[in-house]
Tab-separated table of C-alpha atoms in Angstrom:
chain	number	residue	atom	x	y	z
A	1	UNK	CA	-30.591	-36.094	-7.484
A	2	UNK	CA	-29.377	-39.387	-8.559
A	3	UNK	CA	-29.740	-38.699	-12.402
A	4	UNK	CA	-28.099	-35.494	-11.943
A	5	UNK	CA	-25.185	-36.477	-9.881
A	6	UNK	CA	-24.231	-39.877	-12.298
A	7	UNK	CA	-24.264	-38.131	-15.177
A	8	UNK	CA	-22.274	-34.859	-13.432
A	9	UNK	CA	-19.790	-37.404	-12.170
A	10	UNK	CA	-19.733	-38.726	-16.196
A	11	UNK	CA	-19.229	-35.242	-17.239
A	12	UNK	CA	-15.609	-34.972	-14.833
A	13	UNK	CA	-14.446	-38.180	-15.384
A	14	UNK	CA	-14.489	-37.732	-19.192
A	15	UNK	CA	-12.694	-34.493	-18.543
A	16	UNK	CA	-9.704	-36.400	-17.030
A	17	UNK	CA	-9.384	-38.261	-20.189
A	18	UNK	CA	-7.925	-36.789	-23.786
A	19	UNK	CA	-10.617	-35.873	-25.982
A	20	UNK	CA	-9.550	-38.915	-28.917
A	21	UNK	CA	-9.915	-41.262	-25.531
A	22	UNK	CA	-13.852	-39.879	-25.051
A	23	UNK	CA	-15.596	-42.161	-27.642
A	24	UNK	CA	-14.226	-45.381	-25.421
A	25	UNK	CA	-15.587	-43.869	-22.544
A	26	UNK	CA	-18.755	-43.047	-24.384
A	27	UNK	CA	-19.126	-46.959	-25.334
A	28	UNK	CA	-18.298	-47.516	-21.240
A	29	UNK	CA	-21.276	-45.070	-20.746
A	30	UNK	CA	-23.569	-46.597	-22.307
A	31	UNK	CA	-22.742	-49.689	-20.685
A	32	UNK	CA	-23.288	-48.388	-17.393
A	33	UNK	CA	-26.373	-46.509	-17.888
A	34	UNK	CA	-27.549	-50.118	-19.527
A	35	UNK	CA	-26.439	-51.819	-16.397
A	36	UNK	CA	-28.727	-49.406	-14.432
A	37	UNK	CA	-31.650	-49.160	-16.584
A	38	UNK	CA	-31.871	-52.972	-16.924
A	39	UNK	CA	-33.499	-53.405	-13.577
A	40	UNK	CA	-35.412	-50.979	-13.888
A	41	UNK	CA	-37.424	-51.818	-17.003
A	42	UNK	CA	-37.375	-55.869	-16.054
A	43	UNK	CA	-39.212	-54.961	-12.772
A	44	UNK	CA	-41.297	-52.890	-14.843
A	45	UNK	CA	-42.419	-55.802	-16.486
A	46	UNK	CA	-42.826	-58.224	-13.950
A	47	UNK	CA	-46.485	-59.376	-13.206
A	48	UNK	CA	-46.408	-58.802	-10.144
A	49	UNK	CA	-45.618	-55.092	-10.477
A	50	UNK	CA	-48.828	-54.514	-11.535
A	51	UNK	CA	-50.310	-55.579	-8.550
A	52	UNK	CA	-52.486	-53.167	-6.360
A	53	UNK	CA	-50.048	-51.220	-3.770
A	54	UNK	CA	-51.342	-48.400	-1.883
A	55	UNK	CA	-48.356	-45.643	-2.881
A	56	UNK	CA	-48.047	-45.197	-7.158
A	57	UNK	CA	-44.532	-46.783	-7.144
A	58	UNK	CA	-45.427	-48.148	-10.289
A	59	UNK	CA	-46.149	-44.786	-11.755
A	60	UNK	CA	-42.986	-43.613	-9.849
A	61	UNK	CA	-40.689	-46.468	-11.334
A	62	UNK	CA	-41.976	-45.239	-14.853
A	63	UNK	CA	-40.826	-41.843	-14.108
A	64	UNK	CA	-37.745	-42.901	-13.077
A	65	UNK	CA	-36.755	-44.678	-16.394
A	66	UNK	CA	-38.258	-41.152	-18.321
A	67	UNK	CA	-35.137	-39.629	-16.053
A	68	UNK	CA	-32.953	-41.921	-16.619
A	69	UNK	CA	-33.319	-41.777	-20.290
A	70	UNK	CA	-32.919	-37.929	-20.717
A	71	UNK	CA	-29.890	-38.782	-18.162
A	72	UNK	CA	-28.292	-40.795	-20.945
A	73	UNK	CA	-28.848	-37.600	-23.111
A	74	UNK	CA	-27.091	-35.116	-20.886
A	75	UNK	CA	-24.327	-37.632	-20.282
A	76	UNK	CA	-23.878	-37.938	-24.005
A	77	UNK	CA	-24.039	-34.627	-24.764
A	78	UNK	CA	-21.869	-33.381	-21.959
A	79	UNK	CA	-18.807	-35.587	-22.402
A	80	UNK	CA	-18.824	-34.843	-26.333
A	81	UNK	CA	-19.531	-31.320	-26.177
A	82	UNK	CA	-15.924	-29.301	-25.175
A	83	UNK	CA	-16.937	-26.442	-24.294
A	84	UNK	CA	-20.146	-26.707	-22.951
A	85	UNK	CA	-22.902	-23.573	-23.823
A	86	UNK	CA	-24.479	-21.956	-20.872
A	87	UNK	CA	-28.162	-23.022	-22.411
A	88	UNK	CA	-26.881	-27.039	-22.250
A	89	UNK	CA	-25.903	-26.042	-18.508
A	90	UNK	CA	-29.202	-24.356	-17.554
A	91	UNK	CA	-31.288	-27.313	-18.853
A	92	UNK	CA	-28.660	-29.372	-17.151
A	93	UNK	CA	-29.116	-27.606	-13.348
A	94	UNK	CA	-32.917	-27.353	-14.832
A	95	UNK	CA	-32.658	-30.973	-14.940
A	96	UNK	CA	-31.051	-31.298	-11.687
A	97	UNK	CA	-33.981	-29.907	-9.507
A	98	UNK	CA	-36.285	-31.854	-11.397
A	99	UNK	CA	-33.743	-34.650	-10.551
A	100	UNK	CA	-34.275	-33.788	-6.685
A	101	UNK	CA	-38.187	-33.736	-7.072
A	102	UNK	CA	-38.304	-37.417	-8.653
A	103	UNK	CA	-36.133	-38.300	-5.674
A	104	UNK	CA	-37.947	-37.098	-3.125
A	105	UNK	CA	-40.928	-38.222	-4.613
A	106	UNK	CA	-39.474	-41.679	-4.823
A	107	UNK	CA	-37.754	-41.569	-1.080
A	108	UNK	CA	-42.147	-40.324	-0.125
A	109	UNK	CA	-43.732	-43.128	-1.670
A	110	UNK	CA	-41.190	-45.818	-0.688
A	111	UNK	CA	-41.636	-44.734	3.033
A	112	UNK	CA	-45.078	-45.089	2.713
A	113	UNK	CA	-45.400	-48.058	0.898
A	114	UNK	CA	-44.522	-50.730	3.431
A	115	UNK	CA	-47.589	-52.960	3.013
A	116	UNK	CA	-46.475	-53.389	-0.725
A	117	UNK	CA	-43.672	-55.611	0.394
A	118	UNK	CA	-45.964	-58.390	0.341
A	119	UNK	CA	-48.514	-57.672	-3.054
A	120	UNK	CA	-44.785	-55.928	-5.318
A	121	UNK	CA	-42.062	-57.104	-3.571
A	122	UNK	CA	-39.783	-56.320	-6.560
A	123	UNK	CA	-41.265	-53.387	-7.208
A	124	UNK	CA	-41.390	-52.087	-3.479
A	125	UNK	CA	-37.880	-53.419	-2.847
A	126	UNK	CA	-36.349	-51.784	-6.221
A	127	UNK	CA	-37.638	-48.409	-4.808
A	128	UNK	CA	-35.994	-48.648	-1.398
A	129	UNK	CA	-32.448	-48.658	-2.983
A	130	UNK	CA	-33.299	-46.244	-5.616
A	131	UNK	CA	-34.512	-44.021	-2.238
A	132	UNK	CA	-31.465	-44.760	-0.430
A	133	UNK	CA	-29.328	-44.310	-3.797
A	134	UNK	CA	-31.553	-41.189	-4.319
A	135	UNK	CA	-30.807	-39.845	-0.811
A	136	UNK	CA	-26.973	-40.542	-0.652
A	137	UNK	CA	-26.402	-38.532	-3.982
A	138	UNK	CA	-28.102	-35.539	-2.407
A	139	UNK	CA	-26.204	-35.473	0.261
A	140	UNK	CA	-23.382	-35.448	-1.916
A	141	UNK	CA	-24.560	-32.943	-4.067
A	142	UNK	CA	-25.313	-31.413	-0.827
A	143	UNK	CA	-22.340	-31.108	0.346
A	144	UNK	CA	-20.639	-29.283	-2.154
A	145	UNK	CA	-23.397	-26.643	-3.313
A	146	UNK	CA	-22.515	-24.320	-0.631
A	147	UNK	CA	-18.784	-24.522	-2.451
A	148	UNK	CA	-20.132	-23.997	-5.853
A	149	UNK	CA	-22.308	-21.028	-4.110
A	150	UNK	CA	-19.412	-19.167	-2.543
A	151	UNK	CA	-17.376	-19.866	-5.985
A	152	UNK	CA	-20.228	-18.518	-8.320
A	153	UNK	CA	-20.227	-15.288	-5.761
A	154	UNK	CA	-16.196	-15.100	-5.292
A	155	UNK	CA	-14.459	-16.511	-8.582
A	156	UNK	CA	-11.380	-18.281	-7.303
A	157	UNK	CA	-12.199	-18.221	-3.873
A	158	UNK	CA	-12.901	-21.719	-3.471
A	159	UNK	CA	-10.612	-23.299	-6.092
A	160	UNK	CA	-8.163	-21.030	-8.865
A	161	UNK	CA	-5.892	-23.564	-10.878
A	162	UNK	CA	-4.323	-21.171	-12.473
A	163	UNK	CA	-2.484	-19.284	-9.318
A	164	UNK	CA	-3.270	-22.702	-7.126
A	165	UNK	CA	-5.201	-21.072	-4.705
A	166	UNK	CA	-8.438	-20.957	-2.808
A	167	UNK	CA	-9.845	-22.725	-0.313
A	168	UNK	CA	-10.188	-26.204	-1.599
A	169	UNK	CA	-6.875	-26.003	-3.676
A	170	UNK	CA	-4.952	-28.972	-1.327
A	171	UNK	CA	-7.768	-31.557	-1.157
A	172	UNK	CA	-8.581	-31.300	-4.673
A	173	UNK	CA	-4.888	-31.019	-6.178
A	174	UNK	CA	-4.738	-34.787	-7.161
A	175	UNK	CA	-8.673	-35.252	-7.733
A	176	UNK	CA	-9.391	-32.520	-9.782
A	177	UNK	CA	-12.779	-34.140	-11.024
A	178	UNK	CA	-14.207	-34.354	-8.099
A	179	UNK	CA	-14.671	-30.364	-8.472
A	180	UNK	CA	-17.446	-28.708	-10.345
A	181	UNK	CA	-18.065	-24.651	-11.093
């Protein structure tokens, strides 16, 4: 859920900017997604990640870049793209249970892989905080699918900006990004 969640997040922060301010934030984008592929790929490449471990983290880590690579794409294409076609949004949720798999797959093989602390440590220790990264971001996602549910099922229930109503209409009257339908 981690892929899905930073480049949602993208998505609503570009929306609080005007749309001749989006090609800065594009540039910031890529900056950030840099940032976080950057240990990824040099762990990738350490000797010692190619060491014998028990659990496939290496095989995991690799999957993990693949993800965050067609994250980059969605984040480019969602914070350009005003408005956004139902088939970009499908292959986006798509993207987002596949998203949830890699995690738990990721939080699995981390939990069982605590011999490999001592033949990959970088490798081992890179996929505990991508687990606990991994894990926080579905709880957050978590946490508001049962909103997006009830919104989907009841439009305006939840949040309506045009008659500022709805259940969530005070918390979310100054963060308005922080809500997704």
């Amino acid at each position: 859920m981690l892929h899905y969640w930073l480049a949602h997040l993208a998505y609503h922060f570009s929306r609080q900017l005007p749309k001749r301010s989006r090609t800065k934030f594009e540039i910031l984008v890529v900056l950030m997604v840099t940032i976080f592929l950057l240990p990824q790929i040099f762990v990738l490449l350490r000797p010692k990640s190619s060491r014998y471990c028990v659990q496939p983290l290496l095989v995991n880590l690799t999957s993990f870049i693949i993800f965050t690579f067609i994250m980059t794409g969605f984040t480019v294409v969602l914070t350009l793209m005003d408005p956004i076609p139902n088939e970009v949004k499908v292959a986006f949720h798509v993207y987002g249970v596949g998203s949830f798999a890699q995690g738990i797959a990721t939080t699995a093989f981390t939990v069982a892989a605590s011999q490999c602390a001592n033949t990959t440590p970088e490798l081992y220790y890179l996929s505990l905080v991508l687990s606990v990264l991994s894990v926080l971001a579905t709880v957050l996602v978590g946490f508001l699918i049962p909103f997006w549910l009830a919104d989907l099922f009841n439009k305006g229930m939840v949040l309506n900006r045009r008659s500022r109503a709805g259940v969530c209409q005070k918390p979310v009257a100054n963060c308005s990004h922080l809500w997704h339908v």
